[in-house]
PDB file of C-alpha atoms and ligand atoms in Angstrom:
ATOM      1  CA  UNK A   1    -108.773 107.010-165.713  1.00  0.00           C
ATOM      2  CA  UNK A   2    -107.658 107.759-162.175  1.00  0.00           C
ATOM      3  CA  UNK A   3    -110.604 110.176-162.031  1.00  0.00           C
ATOM      4  CA  UNK A   4    -113.000 107.318-162.751  1.00  0.00           C
ATOM      5  CA  UNK A   5    -111.317 105.147-160.133  1.00  0.00           C
ATOM      6  CA  UNK A   6    -111.504 107.900-157.541  1.00  0.00           C
ATOM      7  CA  UNK A   7    -115.150 108.600-158.328  1.00  0.00           C
ATOM      8  CA  UNK A   8    -115.978 104.903-158.112  1.00  0.00           C
ATOM      9  CA  UNK A   9    -114.346 104.718-154.678  1.00  0.00           C
ATOM     10  CA  UNK A  10    -116.203 107.822-153.512  1.00  0.00           C
ATOM     11  CA  UNK A  11    -119.575 106.484-154.665  1.00  0.00           C
ATOM     12  CA  UNK A  12    -118.837 103.085-153.097  1.00  0.00           C
ATOM     13  CA  UNK A  13    -118.031 104.712-149.768  1.00  0.00           C
ATOM     14  CA  UNK A  14    -121.140 106.947-149.850  1.00  0.00           C
ATOM     15  CA  UNK A  15    -123.351 104.016-150.833  1.00  0.00           C
ATOM     16  CA  UNK A  16    -121.958 101.935-147.987  1.00  0.00           C
ATOM     17  CA  UNK A  17    -122.734 104.736-145.525  1.00  0.00           C
ATOM     18  CA  UNK A  18    -126.312 105.113-146.835  1.00  0.00           C
ATOM     19  CA  UNK A  19    -126.770 101.344-146.808  1.00  0.00           C
ATOM     20  CA  UNK A  20    -125.691 101.285-143.161  1.00  0.00           C
ATOM     21  CA  UNK A  21    -128.144 104.090-142.313  1.00  0.00           C
ATOM     22  CA  UNK A  22    -131.004 102.185-143.962  1.00  0.00           C
ATOM     23  CA  UNK A  23    -130.036  98.934-142.239  1.00  0.00           C
ATOM     24  CA  UNK A  24    -129.823 100.679-138.847  1.00  0.00           C
ATOM     25  CA  UNK A  25    -133.194 102.378-139.407  1.00  0.00           C
ATOM     26  CA  UNK A  26    -134.813  99.061-140.359  1.00  0.00           C
ATOM     27  CA  UNK A  27    -133.356  97.375-137.287  1.00  0.00           C
ATOM     28  CA  UNK A  28    -134.543 100.219-135.032  1.00  0.00           C
ATOM     29  CA  UNK A  29    -138.045  99.944-136.504  1.00  0.00           C
ATOM     30  CA  UNK A  30    -138.139  96.150-136.234  1.00  0.00           C
ATOM     31  CA  UNK A  31    -138.375  95.890-140.007  1.00  0.00           C
ATOM     32  CA  UNK A  32    -136.499  93.598-142.352  1.00  0.00           C
ATOM     33  CA  UNK A  33    -133.871  95.272-144.533  1.00  0.00           C
ATOM     34  CA  UNK A  34    -135.635  93.769-147.557  1.00  0.00           C
ATOM     35  CA  UNK A  35    -138.763  95.838-146.815  1.00  0.00           C
ATOM     36  CA  UNK A  36    -137.023  99.036-147.973  1.00  0.00           C
ATOM     37  CA  UNK A  37    -135.729  99.729-151.489  1.00  0.00           C
ATOM     38  CA  UNK A  38    -133.048 102.347-152.103  1.00  0.00           C
ATOM     39  CA  UNK A  39    -133.645 104.583-155.110  1.00  0.00           C
ATOM     40  CA  UNK A  40    -130.611 106.732-155.955  1.00  0.00           C
ATOM     41  CA  UNK A  41    -131.574 110.160-157.287  1.00  0.00           C
ATOM     42  CA  UNK A  42    -129.011 110.953-159.997  1.00  0.00           C
ATOM     43  CA  UNK A  43    -130.336 114.364-161.142  1.00  0.00           C
ATOM     44  CA  UNK A  44    -127.591 116.816-162.206  1.00  0.00           C
ATOM     45  CA  UNK A  45    -125.013 113.990-162.255  1.00  0.00           C
ATOM     46  CA  UNK A  46    -123.791 112.411-165.521  1.00  0.00           C
ATOM     47  CA  UNK A  47    -124.666 109.054-167.068  1.00  0.00           C
ATOM     48  CA  UNK A  48    -121.115 107.944-166.199  1.00  0.00           C
ATOM     49  CA  UNK A  49    -122.116 108.079-162.527  1.00  0.00           C
ATOM     50  CA  UNK A  50    -125.244 106.010-163.238  1.00  0.00           C
ATOM     51  CA  UNK A  51    -122.979 103.425-164.857  1.00  0.00           C
ATOM     52  CA  UNK A  52    -120.661 103.330-161.828  1.00  0.00           C
ATOM     53  CA  UNK A  53    -123.645 103.064-159.475  1.00  0.00           C
ATOM     54  CA  UNK A  54    -124.973 100.110-161.467  1.00  0.00           C
ATOM     55  CA  UNK A  55    -121.558  98.430-161.215  1.00  0.00           C
ATOM     56  CA  UNK A  56    -121.775  98.960-157.458  1.00  0.00           C
ATOM     57  CA  UNK A  57    -125.113  97.158-157.320  1.00  0.00           C
ATOM     58  CA  UNK A  58    -127.663  99.980-157.595  1.00  0.00           C
ATOM     59  CA  UNK A  59    -130.791  98.820-159.471  1.00  0.00           C
ATOM     60  CA  UNK A  60    -133.148 101.815-159.007  1.00  0.00           C
ATOM     61  CA  UNK A  61    -132.382 105.361-160.142  1.00  0.00           C
ATOM     62  CA  UNK A  62    -134.534 108.497-160.181  1.00  0.00           C
ATOM     63  CA  UNK A  63    -134.607 111.756-162.104  1.00  0.00           C
ATOM     64  CA  UNK A  64    -136.781 114.867-161.809  1.00  0.00           C
ATOM     65  CA  UNK A  65    -136.459 116.630-165.180  1.00  0.00           C
ATOM     66  CA  UNK A  66    -137.605 115.007-168.388  1.00  0.00           C
ATOM     67  CA  UNK A  67    -134.971 116.383-170.717  1.00  0.00           C
ATOM     68  CA  UNK A  68    -132.080 115.293-168.529  1.00  0.00           C
ATOM     69  CA  UNK A  69    -133.720 111.963-167.684  1.00  0.00           C
ATOM     70  CA  UNK A  70    -134.496 111.057-171.298  1.00  0.00           C
ATOM     71  CA  UNK A  71    -130.892 111.618-172.383  1.00  0.00           C
ATOM     72  CA  UNK A  72    -129.455 109.695-169.420  1.00  0.00           C
ATOM     73  CA  UNK A  73    -131.856 106.773-169.803  1.00  0.00           C
ATOM     74  CA  UNK A  74    -130.900 106.554-173.493  1.00  0.00           C
ATOM     75  CA  UNK A  75    -127.171 106.568-172.651  1.00  0.00           C
ATOM     76  CA  UNK A  76    -127.759 103.820-170.078  1.00  0.00           C
ATOM     77  CA  UNK A  77    -130.193 101.729-172.125  1.00  0.00           C
ATOM     78  CA  UNK A  78    -127.832  98.725-171.976  1.00  0.00           C
ATOM     79  CA  UNK A  79    -127.905  98.637-168.147  1.00  0.00           C
ATOM     80  CA  UNK A  80    -130.648  96.726-166.310  1.00  0.00           C
ATOM     81  CA  UNK A  81    -132.098  99.585-164.248  1.00  0.00           C
ATOM     82  CA  UNK A  82    -135.520 100.621-163.047  1.00  0.00           C
ATOM     83  CA  UNK A  83    -136.069 104.322-163.854  1.00  0.00           C
ATOM     84  CA  UNK A  84    -138.169 106.400-161.489  1.00  0.00           C
ATOM     85  CA  UNK A  85    -139.498 109.854-162.387  1.00  0.00           C
ATOM     86  CA  UNK A  86    -139.925 111.983-159.263  1.00  0.00           C
ATOM     87  CA  UNK A  87    -140.271 115.562-160.554  1.00  0.00           C
ATOM     88  CA  UNK A  88    -143.230 117.786-161.223  1.00  0.00           C
ATOM     89  CA  UNK A  89    -144.621 116.717-164.544  1.00  0.00           C
ATOM     90  CA  UNK A  90    -146.384 118.800-167.189  1.00  0.00           C
ATOM     91  CA  UNK A  91    -148.866 116.943-169.370  1.00  0.00           C
ATOM     92  CA  UNK A  92    -146.887 117.796-172.507  1.00  0.00           C
ATOM     93  CA  UNK A  93    -143.919 115.817-171.120  1.00  0.00           C
ATOM     94  CA  UNK A  94    -145.992 112.699-170.397  1.00  0.00           C
ATOM     95  CA  UNK A  95    -145.261 111.198-173.783  1.00  0.00           C
ATOM     96  CA  UNK A  96    -141.511 111.418-173.310  1.00  0.00           C
ATOM     97  CA  UNK A  97    -141.524 110.263-169.675  1.00  0.00           C
ATOM     98  CA  UNK A  98    -143.675 107.243-170.548  1.00  0.00           C
ATOM     99  CA  UNK A  99    -141.040 106.124-173.060  1.00  0.00           C
ATOM    100  CA  UNK A 100    -138.304 105.427-170.464  1.00  0.00           C
ATOM    101  CA  UNK A 101    -139.768 105.630-166.937  1.00  0.00           C
ATOM    102  CA  UNK A 102    -140.892 102.483-165.157  1.00  0.00           C
ATOM    103  CA  UNK A 103    -142.372 104.265-162.132  1.00  0.00           C
ATOM    104  CA  UNK A 104    -143.801 107.805-161.967  1.00  0.00           C
ATOM    105  CA  UNK A 105    -143.912 109.119-158.373  1.00  0.00           C
ATOM    106  CA  UNK A 106    -145.423 112.520-159.084  1.00  0.00           C
ATOM    107  CA  UNK A 107    -148.956 111.868-160.332  1.00  0.00           C
ATOM    108  CA  UNK A 108    -151.185 114.492-158.743  1.00  0.00           C
ATOM    109  CA  UNK A 109    -154.162 115.270-161.003  1.00  0.00           C
ATOM    110  CA  UNK A 110    -156.620 113.499-163.314  1.00  0.00           C
ATOM    111  CA  UNK A 111    -155.454 115.414-166.392  1.00  0.00           C
ATOM    112  CA  UNK A 112    -151.952 114.056-165.913  1.00  0.00           C
ATOM    113  CA  UNK A 113    -153.387 110.551-165.460  1.00  0.00           C
ATOM    114  CA  UNK A 114    -155.089 110.845-168.862  1.00  0.00           C
ATOM    115  CA  UNK A 115    -151.919 112.101-170.524  1.00  0.00           C
ATOM    116  CA  UNK A 116    -149.771 109.318-169.010  1.00  0.00           C
ATOM    117  CA  UNK A 117    -152.334 106.680-169.913  1.00  0.00           C
ATOM    118  CA  UNK A 118    -152.445 107.745-173.557  1.00  0.00           C
ATOM    119  CA  UNK A 119    -148.655 107.924-173.683  1.00  0.00           C
ATOM    120  CA  UNK A 120    -148.114 104.529-172.044  1.00  0.00           C
ATOM    121  CA  UNK A 121    -150.558 102.888-174.435  1.00  0.00           C
ATOM    122  CA  UNK A 122    -148.973 104.465-177.493  1.00  0.00           C
ATOM    123  CA  UNK A 123    -145.548 103.168-176.377  1.00  0.00           C
ATOM    124  CA  UNK A 124    -147.047  99.768-175.525  1.00  0.00           C
ATOM    125  CA  UNK A 125    -145.747 100.110-171.965  1.00  0.00           C
ATOM    126  CA  UNK A 126    -147.186  99.730-168.460  1.00  0.00           C
ATOM    127  CA  UNK A 127    -146.273 102.424-165.927  1.00  0.00           C
ATOM    128  CA  UNK A 128    -146.408 102.090-162.162  1.00  0.00           C
ATOM    129  CA  UNK A 129    -147.863 105.323-160.761  1.00  0.00           C
ATOM    130  CA  UNK A 130    -147.784 106.819-157.276  1.00  0.00           C
ATOM    131  CA  UNK A 131    -150.083 109.575-156.090  1.00  0.00           C
ATOM    132  CA  UNK A 132    -147.887 112.420-154.856  1.00  0.00           C
ATOM    133  CA  UNK A 133    -149.378 113.857-151.682  1.00  0.00           C
ATOM    134  CA  UNK A 134    -148.803 117.525-150.784  1.00  0.00           C
ATOM    135  CA  UNK A 135    -149.011 117.612-146.994  1.00  0.00           C
ATOM    136  CA  UNK A 136    -148.546 121.378-146.882  1.00  0.00           C
ATOM    137  CA  UNK A 137    -151.827 121.630-148.812  1.00  0.00           C
ATOM    138  CA  UNK A 138    -153.652 120.726-145.607  1.00  0.00           C
ATOM    139  CA  UNK A 139    -153.304 124.281-144.385  1.00  0.00           C
ATOM    140  CA  UNK A 140    -152.647 126.311-147.511  1.00  0.00           C
ATOM    141  CA  UNK A 141    -152.000 126.062-151.238  1.00  0.00           C
ATOM    142  CA  UNK A 142    -149.300 123.526-152.050  1.00  0.00           C
ATOM    143  CA  UNK A 143    -146.641 125.952-153.202  1.00  0.00           C
ATOM    144  CA  UNK A 144    -144.679 125.008-156.296  1.00  0.00           C
ATOM    145  CA  UNK A 145    -143.693 121.448-155.570  1.00  0.00           C
ATOM    146  CA  UNK A 146    -146.750 119.660-156.843  1.00  0.00           C
ATOM    147  CA  UNK A 147    -148.806 116.993-155.192  1.00  0.00           C
ATOM    148  CA  UNK A 148    -152.473 116.349-154.523  1.00  0.00           C
ATOM    149  CA  UNK A 149    -154.113 117.586-151.341  1.00  0.00           C
ATOM    150  CA  UNK A 150    -154.870 114.664-148.991  1.00  0.00           C
ATOM    151  CA  UNK A 151    -158.593 114.952-149.712  1.00  0.00           C
ATOM    152  CA  UNK A 152    -157.920 114.544-153.451  1.00  0.00           C
ATOM    153  CA  UNK A 153    -155.789 111.396-153.166  1.00  0.00           C
ATOM    154  CA  UNK A 154    -158.717 108.986-153.623  1.00  0.00           C
ATOM    155  CA  UNK A 155    -159.880 110.777-156.787  1.00  0.00           C
ATOM    156  CA  UNK A 156    -156.434 110.674-158.391  1.00  0.00           C
ATOM    157  CA  UNK A 157    -155.921 107.056-157.269  1.00  0.00           C
ATOM    158  CA  UNK A 158    -159.247 105.926-158.720  1.00  0.00           C
ATOM    159  CA  UNK A 159    -158.380 107.640-162.012  1.00  0.00           C
ATOM    160  CA  UNK A 160    -155.020 105.808-162.178  1.00  0.00           C
ATOM    161  CA  UNK A 161    -156.677 102.519-161.287  1.00  0.00           C
ATOM    162  CA  UNK A 162    -159.212 102.940-164.082  1.00  0.00           C
ATOM    163  CA  UNK A 163    -156.664 104.060-166.705  1.00  0.00           C
ATOM    164  CA  UNK A 164    -155.308 101.682-169.310  1.00  0.00           C
ATOM    165  CA  UNK A 165    -151.528 101.355-169.347  1.00  0.00           C
ATOM    166  CA  UNK A 166    -151.170 102.506-165.733  1.00  0.00           C
ATOM    167  CA  UNK A 167    -150.933 100.543-162.489  1.00  0.00           C
ATOM    168  CA  UNK A 168    -151.705 102.207-159.174  1.00  0.00           C
ATOM    169  CA  UNK A 169    -148.666 101.387-157.035  1.00  0.00           C
ATOM    170  CA  UNK A 170    -149.041 103.615-153.957  1.00  0.00           C
ATOM    171  CA  UNK A 171    -148.221 107.064-152.589  1.00  0.00           C
ATOM    172  CA  UNK A 172    -145.263 109.440-152.398  1.00  0.00           C
ATOM    173  CA  UNK A 173    -144.449 112.617-150.524  1.00  0.00           C
ATOM    174  CA  UNK A 174    -141.668 115.123-149.939  1.00  0.00           C
ATOM    175  CA  UNK A 175    -141.423 116.374-146.353  1.00  0.00           C
ATOM    176  CA  UNK A 176    -142.976 119.873-146.449  1.00  0.00           C
ATOM    177  CA  UNK A 177    -140.889 123.020-145.966  1.00  0.00           C
ATOM    178  CA  UNK A 178    -143.995 125.042-145.050  1.00  0.00           C
ATOM    179  CA  UNK A 179    -147.239 124.481-143.203  1.00  0.00           C
ATOM    180  CA  UNK A 180    -147.892 122.403-140.087  1.00  0.00           C
ATOM    181  CA  UNK A 181    -145.348 119.708-140.989  1.00  0.00           C
ATOM    182  CA  UNK A 182    -142.420 122.051-141.662  1.00  0.00           C
ATOM    183  CA  UNK A 183    -139.392 120.718-139.794  1.00  0.00           C
ATOM    184  CA  UNK A 184    -141.393 117.661-138.624  1.00  0.00           C
ATOM    185  CA  UNK A 185    -140.636 114.956-141.178  1.00  0.00           C
ATOM    186  CA  UNK A 186    -141.545 112.147-138.760  1.00  0.00           C
ATOM    187  CA  UNK A 187    -145.087 113.537-138.381  1.00  0.00           C
ATOM    188  CA  UNK A 188    -145.361 114.145-142.116  1.00  0.00           C
ATOM    189  CA  UNK A 189    -144.357 110.549-142.885  1.00  0.00           C
ATOM    190  CA  UNK A 190    -146.763 109.212-140.234  1.00  0.00           C
ATOM    191  CA  UNK A 191    -149.532 111.148-141.977  1.00  0.00           C
ATOM    192  CA  UNK A 192    -148.473 109.705-145.349  1.00  0.00           C
ATOM    193  CA  UNK A 193    -148.597 106.234-143.830  1.00  0.00           C
ATOM    194  CA  UNK A 194    -152.175 106.914-142.644  1.00  0.00           C
ATOM    195  CA  UNK A 195    -153.118 108.034-146.144  1.00  0.00           C
ATOM    196  CA  UNK A 196    -151.471 104.892-147.552  1.00  0.00           C
ATOM    197  CA  UNK A 197    -153.425 102.672-145.166  1.00  0.00           C
ATOM    198  CA  UNK A 198    -156.657 104.365-146.250  1.00  0.00           C
ATOM    199  CA  UNK A 199    -155.756 103.911-149.908  1.00  0.00           C
ATOM    200  CA  UNK A 200    -154.971 100.214-149.404  1.00  0.00           C
ATOM    201  CA  UNK A 201    -158.461  99.492-148.082  1.00  0.00           C
ATOM    202  CA  UNK A 202    -159.766 100.489-151.535  1.00  0.00           C
ATOM    203  CA  UNK A 203    -156.757  99.364-153.568  1.00  0.00           C
ATOM    204  CA  UNK A 204    -154.999  96.509-151.718  1.00  0.00           C
ATOM    205  CA  UNK A 205    -152.172  96.220-154.267  1.00  0.00           C
ATOM    206  CA  UNK A 206    -151.127  99.881-153.902  1.00  0.00           C
ATOM    207  CA  UNK A 207    -148.665  99.193-151.099  1.00  0.00           C
ATOM    208  CA  UNK A 208    -145.704 101.313-152.168  1.00  0.00           C
ATOM    209  CA  UNK A 209    -144.816 104.226-149.855  1.00  0.00           C
ATOM    210  CA  UNK A 210    -142.123 106.505-151.319  1.00  0.00           C
ATOM    211  CA  UNK A 211    -140.749 108.854-148.649  1.00  0.00           C
ATOM    212  CA  UNK A 212    -137.455 109.998-147.224  1.00  0.00           C
ATOM    213  CA  UNK A 213    -134.413 111.657-148.759  1.00  0.00           C
ATOM    214  CA  UNK A 214    -130.793 112.150-147.657  1.00  0.00           C
ATOM    215  CA  UNK A 215    -131.736 114.194-144.591  1.00  0.00           C
ATOM    216  CA  UNK A 216    -134.760 112.245-143.354  1.00  0.00           C
ATOM    217  CA  UNK A 217    -134.556 108.657-144.523  1.00  0.00           C
ATOM    218  CA  UNK A 218    -134.497 107.354-140.920  1.00  0.00           C
ATOM    219  CA  UNK A 219    -137.834 109.048-140.135  1.00  0.00           C
ATOM    220  CA  UNK A 220    -139.307 107.643-143.345  1.00  0.00           C
ATOM    221  CA  UNK A 221    -138.197 104.073-142.601  1.00  0.00           C
ATOM    222  CA  UNK A 222    -139.574 104.393-139.056  1.00  0.00           C
ATOM    223  CA  UNK A 223    -142.928 105.482-140.524  1.00  0.00           C
ATOM    224  CA  UNK A 224    -143.132 102.524-142.900  1.00  0.00           C
ATOM    225  CA  UNK A 225    -141.643 103.804-146.167  1.00  0.00           C
ATOM    226  CA  UNK A 226    -141.039 101.029-148.687  1.00  0.00           C
ATOM    227  CA  UNK A 227    -138.852 103.200-150.936  1.00  0.00           C
ATOM    228  CA  UNK A 228    -136.397 105.943-149.984  1.00  0.00           C
ATOM    229  CA  UNK A 229    -135.113 108.429-152.579  1.00  0.00           C
ATOM    230  CA  UNK A 230    -131.528 109.414-151.805  1.00  0.00           C
ATOM    231  CA  UNK A 231    -129.484 111.848-153.899  1.00  0.00           C
ATOM    232  CA  UNK A 232    -126.814 113.989-152.272  1.00  0.00           C
ATOM    233  CA  UNK A 233    -125.808 111.457-149.601  1.00  0.00           C
ATOM    234  CA  UNK A 234    -124.697 109.132-152.409  1.00  0.00           C
ATOM    235  CA  UNK A 235    -123.567 111.469-155.193  1.00  0.00           C
ATOM    236  CA  UNK A 236    -122.485 114.570-153.262  1.00  0.00           C
ATOM    237  CA  UNK A 237    -124.017 117.993-152.784  1.00  0.00           C
ATOM    238  CA  UNK A 238    -125.569 119.238-156.009  1.00  0.00           C
ATOM    239  CA  UNK A 239    -124.417 122.526-157.510  1.00  0.00           C
ATOM    240  CA  UNK A 240    -127.328 124.900-156.971  1.00  0.00           C
ATOM    241  CA  UNK A 241    -129.450 125.318-160.090  1.00  0.00           C
ATOM    242  CA  UNK A 242    -130.782 128.738-161.125  1.00  0.00           C
TER     243      UNK A 242
HETATM  244  C1  PLP B 301    -133.759 115.550-155.394  1.00  0.00           C
HETATM  245  C2  PLP B 301    -134.861 114.724-154.863  1.00  0.00           C
HETATM  246  C3  PLP B 301    -134.616 113.733-153.893  1.00  0.00           C
HETATM  247  C4  PLP B 301    -133.243 113.473-153.296  1.00  0.00           C
HETATM  248  O1  PLP B 301    -132.897 114.518-152.451  1.00  0.00           O
HETATM  249  P1  PLP B 301    -131.533 114.496-151.596  1.00  0.00           P
HETATM  250  O2  PLP B 301    -131.764 115.476-150.524  1.00  0.00           O
HETATM  251  O3  PLP B 301    -130.445 114.874-152.543  1.00  0.00           O
HETATM  252  O4  PLP B 301    -131.361 113.101-151.085  1.00  0.00           O
HETATM  253  C5  PLP B 301    -135.698 112.983-153.475  1.00  0.00           C
HETATM  254  N1  PLP B 301    -136.951 113.186-153.949  1.00  0.00           N
HETATM  255  C6  PLP B 301    -137.209 114.125-154.872  1.00  0.00           C
HETATM  256  C7  PLP B 301    -138.609 114.312-155.335  1.00  0.00           C
HETATM  257  C8  PLP B 301    -136.180 114.935-155.349  1.00  0.00           C
HETATM  258  O5  PLP B 301    -136.463 115.883-156.250  1.00  0.00           O
END
């Protein structure tokens, strides 16, 4: 029991620190605190932590692997949470992800749109979808992290918009580790914001901009992110996976 109490205190303290960083970043950017939603990325941490986070007021959680996410969402089915899926997604996992996710941030190709649409309809659910943009694809192939090249965003967005069971909600990116934006998250997020503005001229409701993690949430808020995805700054450094 004392372990649970200690963990609760640790999460509360980390959350307070992240909350302060977001509030400061909003103030510095002349934005209202209510313009930015915190999504806590709980990957590799147990459902017990999700429960504590919910008790501490967290309403949005994210996962990046279907198997882990499905089990955790099932264990936490009694908690009012919005589940975000932020990992690279194979079409054969679409059916599972569509059963528990409310928002999928990593939609990057028409084939995946088709798979998610079929899955959402068969579960009788509506999924919010973001087009994941690979900014390192501007100079070279996108490496292993997924995402559509900037010139493909409109195609993927139009496919989502036309698909039954899916709603086009906006765009997402991860600050690139390679290419022209490596080490320049502020420039990467400015570019994402430009892409978002372009998308909104065609799809005015697709206003969500998902950007910024533990190390670069300030840059993301400055560039207009509406959602930040924060893992280690809340839950602690993750043990490195193989
Ligand atoms: C893990 C992850 C995050 C959170 O990263 P931290 O550095 O732990 O804050 C955000 N977005 C995606 C896509 C992730 O996979």
